[in-house]
PDB file of C-alpha atoms (C1' of nucleotides) in Angstrom:
ATOM      1  CA  MET T   1     108.720 124.949  90.963  1.00 56.00           C
ATOM      2  CA  LYS T   2     105.427 125.492  92.638  1.00 57.00           C
ATOM      3  CA  LEU T   3     103.360 122.393  93.281  1.00 58.00           C
ATOM      4  CA  ARG T   4     100.074 122.390  91.428  1.00 67.00           C
ATOM      5  CA  LYS T   5      96.897 120.461  91.652  1.00 67.00           C
ATOM      6  CA  ARG T   6      98.162 117.834  89.236  1.00 83.00           C
ATOM      7  CA  PHE T   7     100.659 116.825  91.886  1.00 91.00           C
ATOM      8  CA  PHE T   8      97.824 116.147  94.329  1.00 92.00           C
ATOM      9  CA  GLY T   9      95.642 114.317  91.838  1.00 90.00           C
ATOM     10  CA  ARG T  10      97.578 111.070  92.316  1.00 92.00           C
ATOM     11  CA  SER T  11      97.349 108.301  94.872  1.00 92.00           C
ATOM     12  CA  VAL T  12      97.844 109.521  98.399  1.00 93.00           C
ATOM     13  CA  HIS T  13     100.458 106.794  98.876  1.00 93.00           C
ATOM     14  CA  ALA T  14     102.481 108.246  95.997  1.00 93.00           C
ATOM     15  CA  ILE T  15     102.070 111.835  97.128  1.00 94.00           C
ATOM     16  CA  ALA T  16     102.983 111.389 100.789  1.00 94.00           C
ATOM     17  CA  PRO T  17     106.626 110.339 100.249  1.00 95.00           C
ATOM     18  CA  ASP T  18     106.952 112.948  97.487  1.00 94.00           C
ATOM     19  CA  LEU T  19     106.123 115.689  99.972  1.00 95.00           C
ATOM     20  CA  ILE T  20     109.168 114.901 102.089  1.00 95.00           C
ATOM     21  CA  GLY T  21     111.706 117.624 101.353  1.00 95.00           C
ATOM     22  CA  ALA T  22     109.163 120.078  99.899  1.00 95.00           C
ATOM     23  CA  THR T  23     108.994 123.556 101.369  1.00 95.00           C
ATOM     24  CA  LEU T  24     105.761 124.779 102.968  1.00 95.00           C
ATOM     25  CA  LEU T  25     105.217 128.441 103.839  1.00 95.00           C
ATOM     26  CA  VAL T  26     102.216 130.183 105.392  1.00 95.00           C
ATOM     27  CA  ASN T  27     102.468 133.963 105.186  1.00 93.00           C
ATOM     28  CA  GLY T  28     106.171 133.481 104.613  1.00 93.00           C
ATOM     29  CA  VAL T  29     106.622 131.360 107.742  1.00 94.00           C
ATOM     30  CA  GLY T  30     107.465 127.662 107.504  1.00 94.00           C
ATOM     31  CA  GLY T  31     110.103 125.213 106.399  1.00 95.00           C
ATOM     32  CA  VAL T  32     110.934 121.862 104.845  1.00 96.00           C
ATOM     33  CA  ILE T  33     108.455 119.023 105.328  1.00 96.00           C
ATOM     34  CA  VAL T  34     110.225 116.165 107.106  1.00 95.00           C
ATOM     35  CA  GLU T  35     107.318 113.982 108.276  1.00 95.00           C
ATOM     36  CA  VAL T  36     103.837 113.107 106.953  1.00 96.00           C
ATOM     37  CA  GLU T  37     101.182 110.407 107.255  1.00 95.00           C
ATOM     38  CA  ALA T  38      98.807 109.136 104.548  1.00 95.00           C
ATOM     39  CA  TYR T  39      95.083 108.623 105.115  1.00 94.00           C
ATOM     40  CA  HIS T  40      92.796 107.040 102.539  1.00 92.00           C
ATOM     41  CA  HIS T  41      89.007 106.780 102.762  1.00 90.00           C
ATOM     42  CA  THR T  42      89.279 102.958 102.852  1.00 90.00           C
ATOM     43  CA  ASP T  43      91.424 103.364 105.968  1.00 90.00           C
ATOM     44  CA  PRO T  44      89.476 102.954 109.253  1.00 90.00           C
ATOM     45  CA  ALA T  45      91.739 105.554 110.864  1.00 91.00           C
ATOM     46  CA  ALA T  46      90.782 108.238 108.334  1.00 92.00           C
ATOM     47  CA  HIS T  47      88.209 110.875 109.180  1.00 92.00           C
ATOM     48  CA  SER T  48      86.567 110.245 105.818  1.00 91.00           C
ATOM     49  CA  TYR T  49      86.123 106.500 106.460  1.00 90.00           C
ATOM     50  CA  ASN T  50      82.494 106.828 107.519  1.00 85.00           C
ATOM     51  CA  GLY T  51      81.449 109.192 104.773  1.00 84.00           C
ATOM     52  CA  MET T  52      81.126 112.921 104.472  1.00 86.00           C
ATOM     53  CA  THR T  53      80.286 115.063 107.478  1.00 85.00           C
ATOM     54  CA  GLU T  54      80.338 118.783 108.111  1.00 84.00           C
ATOM     55  CA  ARG T  55      83.851 118.572 109.520  1.00 85.00           C
ATOM     56  CA  ASN T  56      85.539 116.547 106.793  1.00 89.00           C
ATOM     57  CA  ALA T  57      83.666 117.952 103.774  1.00 90.00           C
ATOM     58  CA  VAL T  58      86.866 119.472 102.403  1.00 91.00           C
ATOM     59  CA  MET T  59      88.399 115.997 102.071  1.00 92.00           C
ATOM     60  CA  PHE T  60      85.681 115.118  99.560  1.00 91.00           C
ATOM     61  CA  GLY T  61      86.450 118.169  97.449  1.00 88.00           C
ATOM     62  CA  PRO T  62      89.175 118.739  94.835  1.00 90.00           C
ATOM     63  CA  PRO T  63      92.834 117.926  95.619  1.00 91.00           C
ATOM     64  CA  GLY T  64      95.418 120.559  96.490  1.00 92.00           C
ATOM     65  CA  TYR T  65      93.321 122.083  99.259  1.00 93.00           C
ATOM     66  CA  VAL T  66      93.872 122.356 102.992  1.00 95.00           C
ATOM     67  CA  TYR T  67      91.875 120.386 105.566  1.00 95.00           C
ATOM     68  CA  VAL T  68      92.201 121.592 109.149  1.00 95.00           C
ATOM     69  CA  TYR T  69      90.563 119.914 112.136  1.00 94.00           C
ATOM     70  CA  ARG T  70      90.700 120.267 115.901  1.00 93.00           C
ATOM     71  CA  SER T  71      92.473 117.509 117.762  1.00 93.00           C
ATOM     72  CA  TYR T  72      91.729 116.588 121.385  1.00 92.00           C
ATOM     73  CA  GLY T  73      89.876 119.863 121.785  1.00 90.00           C
ATOM     74  CA  ILE T  74      93.184 121.702 121.961  1.00 92.00           C
ATOM     75  CA  HIS T  75      95.269 121.529 118.837  1.00 94.00           C
ATOM     76  CA  TRP T  76      94.827 122.130 115.143  1.00 95.00           C
ATOM     77  CA  CYS T  77      96.149 119.681 112.567  1.00 95.00           C
ATOM     78  CA  LEU T  78      97.003 120.457 108.961  1.00 96.00           C
ATOM     79  CA  ASN T  79      96.252 118.129 106.030  1.00 96.00           C
ATOM     80  CA  PHE T  80      96.579 118.305 102.254  1.00 95.00           C
ATOM     81  CA  VAL T  81      93.658 116.845 100.285  1.00 93.00           C
ATOM     82  CA  CYS T  82      94.717 114.278  97.653  1.00 93.00           C
ATOM     83  CA  GLU T  83      93.279 112.364  94.688  1.00 88.00           C
ATOM     84  CA  ALA T  84      90.942 113.868  92.134  1.00 79.00           C
ATOM     85  CA  ASP T  85      88.230 111.230  92.131  1.00 77.00           C
ATOM     86  CA  GLY T  86      86.538 112.329  95.330  1.00 77.00           C
ATOM     87  CA  SER T  87      88.123 109.474  97.239  1.00 84.00           C
ATOM     88  CA  ALA T  88      88.547 111.749 100.248  1.00 90.00           C
ATOM     89  CA  SER T  89      92.157 110.957 101.009  1.00 93.00           C
ATOM     90  CA  ALA T  90      94.607 113.316 102.653  1.00 94.00           C
ATOM     91  CA  VAL T  91      98.130 113.675 103.953  1.00 95.00           C
ATOM     92  CA  LEU T  92      98.683 114.820 107.534  1.00 96.00           C
ATOM     93  CA  ILE T  93     101.652 117.162 107.827  1.00 96.00           C
ATOM     94  CA  ARG T  94     103.389 116.070 111.016  1.00 96.00           C
ATOM     95  CA  ALA T  95     106.708 117.924 111.159  1.00 95.00           C
ATOM     96  CA  LEU T  96     108.778 120.634 109.492  1.00 95.00           C
ATOM     97  CA  GLN T  97     112.388 121.677 109.602  1.00 95.00           C
ATOM     98  CA  PRO T  98     111.996 125.415 110.324  1.00 95.00           C
ATOM     99  CA  THR T  99     113.709 127.601 107.749  1.00 95.00           C
ATOM    100  CA  HIS T 100     111.572 130.744 107.359  1.00 95.00           C
ATOM    101  CA  GLY T 101     110.222 133.121 110.000  1.00 94.00           C
ATOM    102  CA  LEU T 102     111.896 131.554 113.020  1.00 94.00           C
ATOM    103  CA  PRO T 103     111.246 134.579 115.295  1.00 94.00           C
ATOM    104  CA  GLN T 104     107.550 134.463 114.469  1.00 93.00           C
ATOM    105  CA  MET T 105     107.384 130.742 115.272  1.00 94.00           C
ATOM    106  CA  ARG T 106     109.197 131.186 118.560  1.00 93.00           C
ATOM    107  CA  ARG T 107     106.755 133.915 119.525  1.00 92.00           C
ATOM    108  CA  ARG T 108     103.741 131.753 118.720  1.00 92.00           C
ATOM    109  CA  ARG T 109     105.122 128.635 120.379  1.00 91.00           C
ATOM    110  CA  CYS T 110     106.753 130.261 123.416  1.00 89.00           C
ATOM    111  CA  VAL T 111     109.740 127.936 123.031  1.00 89.00           C
ATOM    112  CA  SER T 112     113.165 128.707 121.638  1.00 85.00           C
ATOM    113  CA  GLU T 113     114.658 125.359 120.631  1.00 88.00           C
ATOM    114  CA  GLU T 114     114.481 125.026 116.880  1.00 91.00           C
ATOM    115  CA  ARG T 115     113.851 121.305 117.083  1.00 91.00           C
ATOM    116  CA  ASN T 116     110.793 121.907 119.214  1.00 92.00           C
ATOM    117  CA  LEU T 117     109.021 124.420 116.992  1.00 93.00           C
ATOM    118  CA  CYS T 118     107.386 122.102 114.440  1.00 94.00           C
ATOM    119  CA  SER T 119     108.113 118.530 115.593  1.00 94.00           C
ATOM    120  CA  GLY T 120     104.510 117.342 115.690  1.00 93.00           C
ATOM    121  CA  PRO T 121     101.183 118.145 114.014  1.00 95.00           C
ATOM    122  CA  GLY T 122      99.832 120.304 116.839  1.00 94.00           C
ATOM    123  CA  LYS T 123     103.090 122.207 117.290  1.00 95.00           C
ATOM    124  CA  LEU T 124     103.456 122.765 113.582  1.00 95.00           C
ATOM    125  CA  ALA T 125      99.965 124.257 113.285  1.00 95.00           C
ATOM    126  CA  GLN T 126     100.626 126.571 116.201  1.00 94.00           C
ATOM    127  CA  ALA T 127     103.990 127.698 114.827  1.00 95.00           C
ATOM    128  CA  LEU T 128     102.478 128.464 111.419  1.00 95.00           C
ATOM    129  CA  GLY T 129      99.358 130.123 112.797  1.00 94.00           C
ATOM    130  CA  ILE T 130      97.012 127.487 111.381  1.00 94.00           C
ATOM    131  CA  THR T 131      93.414 127.421 112.649  1.00 93.00           C
ATOM    132  CA  HIS T 132      90.035 126.457 111.232  1.00 93.00           C
ATOM    133  CA  ALA T 133      90.173 129.817 109.457  1.00 92.00           C
ATOM    134  CA  GLN T 134      92.489 128.137 106.917  1.00 93.00           C
ATOM    135  CA  ASN T 135      90.212 125.133 106.373  1.00 94.00           C
ATOM    136  CA  GLY T 136      89.332 124.755 102.690  1.00 92.00           C
ATOM    137  CA  LEU T 137      91.951 127.163 101.319  1.00 93.00           C
ATOM    138  CA  ALA T 138      93.956 126.334  98.179  1.00 92.00           C
ATOM    139  CA  LEU T 139      97.597 125.359  98.564  1.00 91.00           C
ATOM    140  CA  ASP T 140      98.830 127.314  95.564  1.00 89.00           C
ATOM    141  CA  LYS T 141      97.371 130.648  96.671  1.00 89.00           C
ATOM    142  CA  PRO T 142      98.264 133.017  99.531  1.00 90.00           C
ATOM    143  CA  PRO T 143      98.785 132.678 102.393  1.00 92.00           C
ATOM    144  CA  PHE T 144     100.004 129.225 101.352  1.00 94.00           C
ATOM    145  CA  GLU T 145     103.086 128.463  99.295  1.00 93.00           C
ATOM    146  CA  LEU T 146     104.316 124.974  98.506  1.00 93.00           C
ATOM    147  CA  HIS T 147     107.544 124.449  96.602  1.00 92.00           C
ATOM    148  CA  ALA T 148     108.746 121.120  95.226  1.00 90.00           C
ATOM    149  CA  ARG T 149     111.958 119.697  96.615  1.00 89.00           C
ATOM    150  CA  LYS T 150     115.185 120.156  94.705  1.00 87.00           C
ATOM    151  CA  PHE T 151     116.837 116.953  95.861  1.00 85.00           C
ATOM    152  CA  LYS T 152     115.928 113.302  96.218  1.00 88.00           C
ATOM    153  CA  PRO T 153     115.710 112.656  99.952  1.00 92.00           C
ATOM    154  CA  ASP T 154     116.402 109.442 101.837  1.00 94.00           C
ATOM    155  CA  ILE T 155     112.955 108.448 103.110  1.00 94.00           C
ATOM    156  CA  SER T 156     112.094 106.431 106.206  1.00 93.00           C
ATOM    157  CA  VAL T 157     108.816 104.502 106.453  1.00 93.00           C
ATOM    158  CA  GLY T 158     107.037 103.440 109.617  1.00 91.00           C
ATOM    159  CA  VAL T 159     103.707 102.946 111.367  1.00 91.00           C
ATOM    160  CA  ARG T 160     101.526 105.919 112.121  1.00 92.00           C
ATOM    161  CA  ILE T 161     101.376 107.620 115.498  1.00 91.00           C
ATOM    162  CA  GLY T 162      98.551 108.268 117.919  1.00 90.00           C
ATOM    163  CA  ILE T 163      95.853 106.159 116.272  1.00 90.00           C
ATOM    164  CA  THR T 164      94.046 103.030 117.433  1.00 87.00           C
ATOM    165  CA  LYS T 165      92.550 101.753 114.169  1.00 88.00           C
ATOM    166  CA  ALA T 166      94.726 100.281 111.410  1.00 88.00           C
ATOM    167  CA  ALA T 167      97.648 101.084 113.675  1.00 86.00           C
ATOM    168  CA  ASP T 168      99.995  98.664 111.911  1.00 87.00           C
ATOM    169  CA  GLU T 169      99.834 100.166 108.433  1.00 90.00           C
ATOM    170  CA  PRO T 170     103.245 101.606 107.428  1.00 91.00           C
ATOM    171  CA  TRP T 171     101.891 104.892 106.125  1.00 94.00           C
ATOM    172  CA  ARG T 172     104.149 107.311 107.990  1.00 94.00           C
ATOM    173  CA  TYR T 173     106.954 108.823 105.948  1.00 95.00           C
ATOM    174  CA  GLY T 174     109.911 110.868 107.124  1.00 94.00           C
ATOM    175  CA  LEU T 175     113.223 112.377 106.116  1.00 94.00           C
ATOM    176  CA  HIS T 176     115.795 109.801 107.172  1.00 92.00           C
ATOM    177  CA  GLY T 177     117.831 110.876 110.178  1.00 89.00           C
ATOM    178  CA  SER T 178     116.256 114.326 110.493  1.00 92.00           C
ATOM    179  CA  PRO T 179     116.454 115.807 114.015  1.00 92.00           C
ATOM    180  CA  TYR T 180     113.156 117.587 113.426  1.00 94.00           C
ATOM    181  CA  LEU T 181     110.871 114.525 113.444  1.00 93.00           C
ATOM    182  CA  SER T 182     108.103 114.181 116.020  1.00 92.00           C
ATOM    183  CA  ARG T 183     109.575 110.757 116.816  1.00 90.00           C
ATOM    184  CA  ARG T 184     112.485 108.764 115.481  1.00 87.00           C
ATOM    185  CA  PHE T 185     111.822 105.951 113.054  1.00 88.00           C
ATOM    186  CA  GLU T 186     112.674 102.376 114.065  1.00 75.00           C
ATOM    187  CA  THR T 187     115.848 100.730 112.712  1.00 64.00           C
TER     188      THR T 187
ATOM    189  C1'  DT N   1     114.011 107.330 129.783  1.00 97.16           C
ATOM    190  C1'  DA N   2     109.317 106.102 130.652  1.00 97.16           C
ATOM    191  C1'  DT N   3     104.827 106.247 131.906  1.00 97.16           C
ATOM    192  C1'  DG N   4     100.569 108.902 133.275  1.00 97.16           C
ATOM    193  C1'  DA N   5      97.292 112.597 133.811  1.00 97.16           C
ATOM    194  C1'  DG N   6      95.159 116.892 132.518  1.00 97.16           C
ATOM    195  C1'  DA N   7      93.658 120.213 129.257  1.00 97.16           C
ATOM    196  C1'  DT N   8      89.201 120.885 126.511  1.00 97.16           C
ATOM    197  C1'  DC N   9      85.669 120.382 122.642  1.00 97.16           C
ATOM    198  C1'  DA N  10      83.486 118.932 118.330  1.00 97.16           C
ATOM    199  C1'  DA N  11      82.007 114.950 116.150  1.00 97.16           C
ATOM    200  C1'  DC N  12      79.934 110.969 116.578  1.00 97.16           C
ATOM    201  C1'  DT N  13      77.089 106.990 118.792  1.00 97.16           C
TER     202       DT N  13
ATOM    203  C1'  DG F   1      78.061 110.027 127.070  1.00 97.16           C
ATOM    204  C1'  DT F   2      82.431 108.726 124.806  1.00 97.16           C
ATOM    205  C1'  DT F   3      86.356 109.358 121.949  1.00 97.16           C
ATOM    206  C1'  DG F   4      90.333 111.282 119.747  1.00 97.16           C
ATOM    207  C1'  DA F   5      95.522 111.697 113.281  1.00 97.16           C
ATOM    208  C1'  DT F   6      98.142 115.788 120.595  1.00 97.16           C
ATOM    209  C1'  DC F   7     101.197 118.249 123.767  1.00 97.16           C
ATOM    210  C1'  DT F   8     103.100 119.390 128.120  1.00 97.16           C
ATOM    211  C1'  DC F   9     104.316 118.776 132.652  1.00 97.16           C
ATOM    212  C1'  DA F  10     104.969 115.851 136.716  1.00 97.16           C
ATOM    213  C1'  DT F  11     106.504 111.926 138.981  1.00 97.16           C
ATOM    214  C1'  DA F  12     108.870 107.494 138.994  1.00 97.16           C
ATOM    215  C1'  DC F  13     112.654 104.582 137.800  1.00 97.16           C
TER     216       DC F  13
END
DNA sequence: TATGAGATCAACT
DNA sequence: GTTGATCTCATAC
């Protein structure tokens, strides 16, 4: 089943754990989502917290679209826009288990270890060829493909990574025990 | 294993 | 002028 906009019209805190186990492909390259983080516009750590700007305008648009931004001047990070009421919330895709187009990913990343291809937001974007050129594209149209999971995964919850504001909120979700996470979950 | 610095730039103050 | 939803490599334990 292909995920549609109705899926993304819900609360970002409901969507984020539901994305664990889904399959994301970009031009046929990608894998199973194993780690995400939720950002809501009431969250000081969210880009949309201080209102709409040129960069985050996509977050204020309809759900089911892709928001891409540059991180630390070096990397690209991939987000899915959530919630239909213009609340400007999004889910950051942090890690994938590579399943499709491994040779292509290895070429883009210049590393061979499977566990190192997509185990972090910057790595993942590089492996999938994500840049600002994909900002604002719809998730249910090429080059994107998002397929719902076919099993009920065991989900780990923890605090988010690499932020300084609202750093204690447990809004990071991951596939329990997966070796493809950017970092292991506590406990 | 752990900690630290450098890369590099757009958004924001 | 400062900061950051990161990654990689180097050096220290």
